[in-house]
Coordinates of C-alpha atoms in Angstrom, one line a residue:
X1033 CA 170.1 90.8 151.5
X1034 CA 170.9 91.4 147.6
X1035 CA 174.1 92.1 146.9
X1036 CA 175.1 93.6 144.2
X1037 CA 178.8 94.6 143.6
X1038 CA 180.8 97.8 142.2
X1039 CA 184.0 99.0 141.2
X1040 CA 186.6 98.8 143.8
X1041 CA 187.6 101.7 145.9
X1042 CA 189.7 103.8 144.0
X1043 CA 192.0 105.8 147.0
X1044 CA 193.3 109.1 145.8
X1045 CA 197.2 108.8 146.2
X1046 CA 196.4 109.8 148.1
X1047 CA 162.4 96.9 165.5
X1048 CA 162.2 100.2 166.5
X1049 CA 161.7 101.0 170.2
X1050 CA 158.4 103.4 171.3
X1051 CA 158.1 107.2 170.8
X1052 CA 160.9 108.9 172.8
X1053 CA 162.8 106.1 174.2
X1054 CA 165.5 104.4 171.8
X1055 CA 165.4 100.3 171.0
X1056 CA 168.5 100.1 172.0
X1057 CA 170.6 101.6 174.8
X1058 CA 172.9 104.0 174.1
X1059 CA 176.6 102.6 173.3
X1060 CA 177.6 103.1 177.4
X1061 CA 175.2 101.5 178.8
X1062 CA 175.6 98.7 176.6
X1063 CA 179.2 97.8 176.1
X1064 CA 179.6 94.5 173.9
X1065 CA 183.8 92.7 175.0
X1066 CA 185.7 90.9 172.6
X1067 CA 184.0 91.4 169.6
X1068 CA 185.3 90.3 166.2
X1069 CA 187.8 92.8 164.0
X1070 CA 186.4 94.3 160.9
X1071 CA 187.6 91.7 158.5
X1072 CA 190.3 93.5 155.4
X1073 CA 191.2 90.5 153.9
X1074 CA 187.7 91.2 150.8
X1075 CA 186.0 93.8 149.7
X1076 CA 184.0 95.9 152.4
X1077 CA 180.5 95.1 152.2
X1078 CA 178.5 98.6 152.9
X1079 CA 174.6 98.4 153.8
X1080 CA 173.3 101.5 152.0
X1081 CA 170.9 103.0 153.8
X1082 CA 170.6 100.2 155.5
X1083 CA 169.3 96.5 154.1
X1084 CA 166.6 99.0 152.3
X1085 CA 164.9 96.4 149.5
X1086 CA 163.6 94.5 152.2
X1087 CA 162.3 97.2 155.4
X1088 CA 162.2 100.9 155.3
X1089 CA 165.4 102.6 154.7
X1090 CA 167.2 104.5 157.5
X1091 CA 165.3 102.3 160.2
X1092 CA 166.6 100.3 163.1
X1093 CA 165.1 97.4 161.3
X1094 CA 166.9 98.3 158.1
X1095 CA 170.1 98.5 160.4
X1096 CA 169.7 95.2 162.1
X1097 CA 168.9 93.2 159.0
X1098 CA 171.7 94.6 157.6
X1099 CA 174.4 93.4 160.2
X1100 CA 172.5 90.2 160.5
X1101 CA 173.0 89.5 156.7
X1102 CA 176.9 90.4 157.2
X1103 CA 178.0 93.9 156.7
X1104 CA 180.8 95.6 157.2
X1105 CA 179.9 98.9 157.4
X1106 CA 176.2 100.5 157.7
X1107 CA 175.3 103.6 155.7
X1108 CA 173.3 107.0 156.8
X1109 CA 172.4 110.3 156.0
X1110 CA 172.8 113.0 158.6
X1111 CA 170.0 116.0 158.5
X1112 CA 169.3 118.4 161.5
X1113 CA 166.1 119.0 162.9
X1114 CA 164.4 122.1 164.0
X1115 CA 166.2 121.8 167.4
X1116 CA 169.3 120.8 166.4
X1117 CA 169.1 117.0 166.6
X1118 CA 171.0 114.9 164.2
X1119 CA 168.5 112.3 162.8
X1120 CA 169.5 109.8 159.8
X1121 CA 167.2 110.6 156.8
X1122 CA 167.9 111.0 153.5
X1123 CA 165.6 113.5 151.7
X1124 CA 165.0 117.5 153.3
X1125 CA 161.5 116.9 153.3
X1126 CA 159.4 114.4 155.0
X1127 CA 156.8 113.1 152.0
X1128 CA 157.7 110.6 150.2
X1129 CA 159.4 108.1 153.3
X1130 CA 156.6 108.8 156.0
X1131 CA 152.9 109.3 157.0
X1132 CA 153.6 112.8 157.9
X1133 CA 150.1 113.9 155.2
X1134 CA 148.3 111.4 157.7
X1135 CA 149.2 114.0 160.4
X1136 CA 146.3 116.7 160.0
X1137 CA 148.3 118.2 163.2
X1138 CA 150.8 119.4 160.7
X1139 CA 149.1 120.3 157.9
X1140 CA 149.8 123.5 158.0
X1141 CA 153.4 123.2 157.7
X1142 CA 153.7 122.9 154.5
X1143 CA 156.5 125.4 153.2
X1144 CA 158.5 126.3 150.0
X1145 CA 162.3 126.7 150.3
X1146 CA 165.0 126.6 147.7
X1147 CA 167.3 123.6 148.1
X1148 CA 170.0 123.6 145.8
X1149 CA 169.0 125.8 143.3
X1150 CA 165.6 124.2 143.1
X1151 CA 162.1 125.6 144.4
X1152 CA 161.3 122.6 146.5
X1153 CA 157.7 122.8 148.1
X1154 CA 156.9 119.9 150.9
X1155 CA 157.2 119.0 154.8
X1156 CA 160.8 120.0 155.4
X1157 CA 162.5 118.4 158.9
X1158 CA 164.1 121.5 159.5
X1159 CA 160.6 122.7 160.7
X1160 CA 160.0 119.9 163.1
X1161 CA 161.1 119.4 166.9
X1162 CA 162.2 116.0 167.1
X1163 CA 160.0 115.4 169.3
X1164 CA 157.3 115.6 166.6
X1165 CA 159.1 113.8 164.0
X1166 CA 159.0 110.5 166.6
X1167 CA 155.6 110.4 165.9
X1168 CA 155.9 109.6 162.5
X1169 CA 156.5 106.4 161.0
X1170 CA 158.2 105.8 158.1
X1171 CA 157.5 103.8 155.0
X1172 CA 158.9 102.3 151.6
X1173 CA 160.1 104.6 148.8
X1174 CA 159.6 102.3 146.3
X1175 CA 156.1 100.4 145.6
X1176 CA 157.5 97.5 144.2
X1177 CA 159.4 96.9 147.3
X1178 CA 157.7 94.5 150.2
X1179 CA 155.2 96.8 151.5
X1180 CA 154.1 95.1 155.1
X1181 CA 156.9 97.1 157.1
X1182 CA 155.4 100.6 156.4
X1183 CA 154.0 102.2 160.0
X1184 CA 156.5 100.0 162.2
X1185 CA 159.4 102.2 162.6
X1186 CA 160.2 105.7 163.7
X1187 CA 162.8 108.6 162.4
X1188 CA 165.9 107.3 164.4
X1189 CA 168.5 109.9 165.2
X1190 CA 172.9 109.9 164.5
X1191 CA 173.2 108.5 168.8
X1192 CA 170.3 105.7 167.8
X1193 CA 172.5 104.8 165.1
X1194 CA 175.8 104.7 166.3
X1195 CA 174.0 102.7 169.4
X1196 CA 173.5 99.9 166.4
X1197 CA 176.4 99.2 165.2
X1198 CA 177.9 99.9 168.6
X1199 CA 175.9 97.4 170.4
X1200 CA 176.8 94.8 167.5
X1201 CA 178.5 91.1 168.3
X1202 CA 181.5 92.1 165.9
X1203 CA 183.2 95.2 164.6
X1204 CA 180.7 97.0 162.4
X1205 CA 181.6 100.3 161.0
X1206 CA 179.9 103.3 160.1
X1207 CA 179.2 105.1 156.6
X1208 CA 177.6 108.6 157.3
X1209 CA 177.4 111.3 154.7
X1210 CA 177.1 115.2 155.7
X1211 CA 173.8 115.9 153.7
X1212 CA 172.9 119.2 152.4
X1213 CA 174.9 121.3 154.8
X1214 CA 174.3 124.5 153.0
X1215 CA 170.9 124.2 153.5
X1216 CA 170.5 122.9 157.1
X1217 CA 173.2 125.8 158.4
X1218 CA 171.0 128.4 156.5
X1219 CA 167.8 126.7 158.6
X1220 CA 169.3 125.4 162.2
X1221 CA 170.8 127.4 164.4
X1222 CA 172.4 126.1 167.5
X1223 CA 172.9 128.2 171.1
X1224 CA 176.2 127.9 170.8
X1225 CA 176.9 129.8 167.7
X1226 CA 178.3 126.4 165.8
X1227 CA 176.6 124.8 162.9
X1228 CA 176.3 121.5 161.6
X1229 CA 179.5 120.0 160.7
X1230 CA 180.6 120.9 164.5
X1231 CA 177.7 119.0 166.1
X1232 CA 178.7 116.1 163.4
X1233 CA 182.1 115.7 164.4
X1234 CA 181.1 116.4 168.2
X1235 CA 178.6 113.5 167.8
X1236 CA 181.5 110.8 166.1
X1237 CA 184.3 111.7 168.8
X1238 CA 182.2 111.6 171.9
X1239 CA 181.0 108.2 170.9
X1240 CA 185.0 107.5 169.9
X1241 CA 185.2 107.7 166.4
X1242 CA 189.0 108.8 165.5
X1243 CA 192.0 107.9 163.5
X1244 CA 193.6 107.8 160.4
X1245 CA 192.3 104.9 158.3
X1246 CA 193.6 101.6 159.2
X1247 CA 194.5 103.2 162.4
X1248 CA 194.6 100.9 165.4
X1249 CA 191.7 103.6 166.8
X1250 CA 189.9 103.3 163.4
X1251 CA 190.0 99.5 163.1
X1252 CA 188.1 99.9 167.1
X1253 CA 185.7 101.5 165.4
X1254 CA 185.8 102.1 162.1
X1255 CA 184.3 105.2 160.0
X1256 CA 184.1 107.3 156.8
X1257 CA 182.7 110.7 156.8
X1258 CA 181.4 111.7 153.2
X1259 CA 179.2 114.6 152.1
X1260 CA 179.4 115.8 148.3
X1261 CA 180.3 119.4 150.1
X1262 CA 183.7 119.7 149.6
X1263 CA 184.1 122.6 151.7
X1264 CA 181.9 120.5 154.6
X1265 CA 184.8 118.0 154.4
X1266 CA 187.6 120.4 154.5
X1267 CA 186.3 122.3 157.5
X1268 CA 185.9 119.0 159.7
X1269 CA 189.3 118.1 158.7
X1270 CA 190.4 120.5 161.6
X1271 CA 189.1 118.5 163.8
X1272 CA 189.2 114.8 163.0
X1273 CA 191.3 112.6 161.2
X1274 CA 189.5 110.3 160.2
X1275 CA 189.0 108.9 156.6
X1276 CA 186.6 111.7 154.3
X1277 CA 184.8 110.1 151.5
X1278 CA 184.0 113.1 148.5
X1279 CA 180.9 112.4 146.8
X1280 CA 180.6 113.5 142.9
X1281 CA 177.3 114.0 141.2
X1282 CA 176.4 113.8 137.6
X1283 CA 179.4 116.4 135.9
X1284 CA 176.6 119.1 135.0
X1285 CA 175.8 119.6 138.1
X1286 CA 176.8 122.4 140.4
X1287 CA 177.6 121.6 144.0
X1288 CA 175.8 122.9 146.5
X1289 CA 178.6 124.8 148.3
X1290 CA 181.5 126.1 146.1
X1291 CA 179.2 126.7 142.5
X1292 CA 181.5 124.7 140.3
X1293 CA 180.2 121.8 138.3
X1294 CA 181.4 118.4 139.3
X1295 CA 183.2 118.3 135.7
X1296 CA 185.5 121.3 137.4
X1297 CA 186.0 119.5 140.5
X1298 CA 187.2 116.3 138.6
X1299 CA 189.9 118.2 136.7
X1300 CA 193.7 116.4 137.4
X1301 CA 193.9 120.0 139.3
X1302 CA 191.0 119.6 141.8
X1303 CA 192.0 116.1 142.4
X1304 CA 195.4 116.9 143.2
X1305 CA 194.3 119.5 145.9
X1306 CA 191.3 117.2 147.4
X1307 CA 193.6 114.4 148.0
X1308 CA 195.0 115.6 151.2
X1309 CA 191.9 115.6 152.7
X1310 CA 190.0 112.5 151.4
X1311 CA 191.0 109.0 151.0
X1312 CA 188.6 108.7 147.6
X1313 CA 185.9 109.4 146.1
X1314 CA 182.2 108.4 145.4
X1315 CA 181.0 109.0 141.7
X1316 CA 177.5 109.0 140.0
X1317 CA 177.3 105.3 138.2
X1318 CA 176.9 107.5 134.6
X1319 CA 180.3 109.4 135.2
X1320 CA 182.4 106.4 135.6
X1321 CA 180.3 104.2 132.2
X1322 CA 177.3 105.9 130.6
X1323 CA 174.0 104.1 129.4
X1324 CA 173.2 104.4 126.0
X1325 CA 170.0 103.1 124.7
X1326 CA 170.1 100.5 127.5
X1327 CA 173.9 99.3 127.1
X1328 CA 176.6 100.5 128.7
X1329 CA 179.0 102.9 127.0
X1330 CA 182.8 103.6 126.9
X1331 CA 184.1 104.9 130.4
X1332 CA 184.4 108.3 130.6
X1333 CA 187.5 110.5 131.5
X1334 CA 186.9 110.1 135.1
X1335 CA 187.7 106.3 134.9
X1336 CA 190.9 107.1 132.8
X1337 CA 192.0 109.4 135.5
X1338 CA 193.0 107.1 137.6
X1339 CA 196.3 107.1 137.3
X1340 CA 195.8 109.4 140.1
X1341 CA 194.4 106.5 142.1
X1342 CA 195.6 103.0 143.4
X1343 CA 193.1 100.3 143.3
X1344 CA 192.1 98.7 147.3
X1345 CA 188.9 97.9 148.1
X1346 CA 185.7 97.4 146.2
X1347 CA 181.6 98.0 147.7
X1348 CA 179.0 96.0 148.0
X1349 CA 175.4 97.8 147.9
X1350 CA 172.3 96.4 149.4
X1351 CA 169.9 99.3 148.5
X1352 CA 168.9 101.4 145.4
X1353 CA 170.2 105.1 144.9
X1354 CA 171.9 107.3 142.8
X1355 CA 175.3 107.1 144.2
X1356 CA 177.7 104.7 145.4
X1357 CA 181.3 105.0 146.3
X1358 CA 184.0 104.9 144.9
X1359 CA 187.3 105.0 147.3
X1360 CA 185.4 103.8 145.2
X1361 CA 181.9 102.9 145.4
X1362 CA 179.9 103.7 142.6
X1363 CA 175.9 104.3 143.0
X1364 CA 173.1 103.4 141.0
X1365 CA 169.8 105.3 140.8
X1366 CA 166.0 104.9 140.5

């Protein structure tokens, strides 16, 4: 697994099993004893997406090679499918990680929906059962990446991947981000009248995910919830403690939820309010040190703010994106 390592954590004062049937048990029918305690004593090393330059991100391969190669914590995204499952997957539509135009059986369901501002015209998961999205099989994002793993694992759901790092010979935490909330509560709708961030949190405490960080619960089993939704993150904070992780995106940007740009939302004002319901933060790479013409730049205002913030821990980061964190991690983009 490549390594490659960030800025530490800035805190704010504050292979794949067959269709239907998980590879592994779920975490209760599968209890590992005596395992060995999240280790505090480096830097956490976090598995993005899982160890992605090597086997298909968000995979139970990706997962597994992952812990075997010695992290700390595994990364996910959460999405929602049309029948309300939670399934780790990164992008709202299906094309550019699966075979889902091999499928001619869902050809059809091609559809254009506005996701974040954007027109956005593809194979969205919110129009597939999960039933059907088992029967695709997901591939590389990136062609210069080892391309012999492509077909051999399946969309595995939030349970699958809790089951992972539950099932693991030593403490492994979890990393999961609330992704595009807006979006998947304006397309799911669940019986019970909740929406996502309610079956999110439902998911993380009936598998026992709880406490304050450093807890004696949260070392057990050890978590941070992040979603660049700041509004996601203060609504969950009614119902579990455990550590929040607020993800920035390049300052021009709006977010998806409140319609402020991210320069806003890192004011001295903003930051002062957030921190009593995160533990830190994860910035764009560009909004901490800008590229220019292929060197790095002076660091930006966000890195002079932290006088706000008290240096910890730092992140390791197996895989390629555009964001990292920052408690601090710091992601990088292709």
């Amino acid at each position: 697994m490549r390594l490659l390592w960030f800025v530490p954590f800035l805190l704010l004062l504050f292979i794949e099993g067959s269709v239907g049937r998980p590879f592994y048990p779920l975490p209760s029918k599968n209890e590992v004893k005596h395992r060995k305690s999240l280790q505090t004593f480096r830097p956490y090393n976090i598995a993005h997406r899982g160890s992605n330059g090597e086997l298909p991100e968000e995979t139970t391969g990706a997962y597994m090679r992952a812990i075997e190669e010695g992290a700390d914590f595994i990364e996910t995204d959460i999405l929602a499918t049309k029948d309300g499952s939670l399934i780790c997957f990164h992008d709202v539509t299906l094309d550019e990680t699966t075979d889902i135009a091999a499928h001619k059986e869902f050809a059809n369901r091609i559809r254009t929906y506005e996701v974040q501002g954007d027109n956005v015209t593809g194979w969205f998961i919110v129009d597939f059962t999960l039933a059907e999205l088992k029967t695709l099989r997901v591939k590389q994002r990136y062609k210069f990446r080892d391309q012999k793993y492509n077909g051999k694992f399946s969309i595995i759901t939030f349970e699958e991947f809790i089951s992972i790092a539950l099932d693991a010979d030593r403490i492994v935490g979890i990393y999961p981000e609330i992704k595009n909330p807006v979006f998947i509560n304006q397309r799911v709708k669940w019986a019970d009248g909740k929406k996502f961030e309610d079956k999110f949190v439902e998911t993380l405490l009936k598998y026992g995910y709880k406490g304050a960080y450093m807890s004696k619960e949260w070392q057990k089993q050890p978590v941070f919830i992040q979603s660049f939704a700041p509004t996601s993150l203060l609504y969950i904070s009614n119902f579990t403690d455990s550590p929040k992780i607020f993800l920035i995106d390049d300052v021009t940007m709006p977010t998806q939820d409140t319609n402020q740009s991210y320069w806003d939302i890192t004011s001295d004002k903003y930051l002062e309010f957030i921190k009593d319901y995160v533990v830190g933060i994860g910035p764009w790479k560009d909004t901490i040190v800008p590229v220019e013409n292929n060197y790095l730049g002076p660091p930006l205002i966000l890195l002079r703010k932290r006088m706000l913030m008290t240096f910890r821990y730092t992140h390791t980061h197996t895989g390629m994106s555009r964001h990292s964190c920052i408690w601090t991690s710091i992601r990088t983009h292709m």
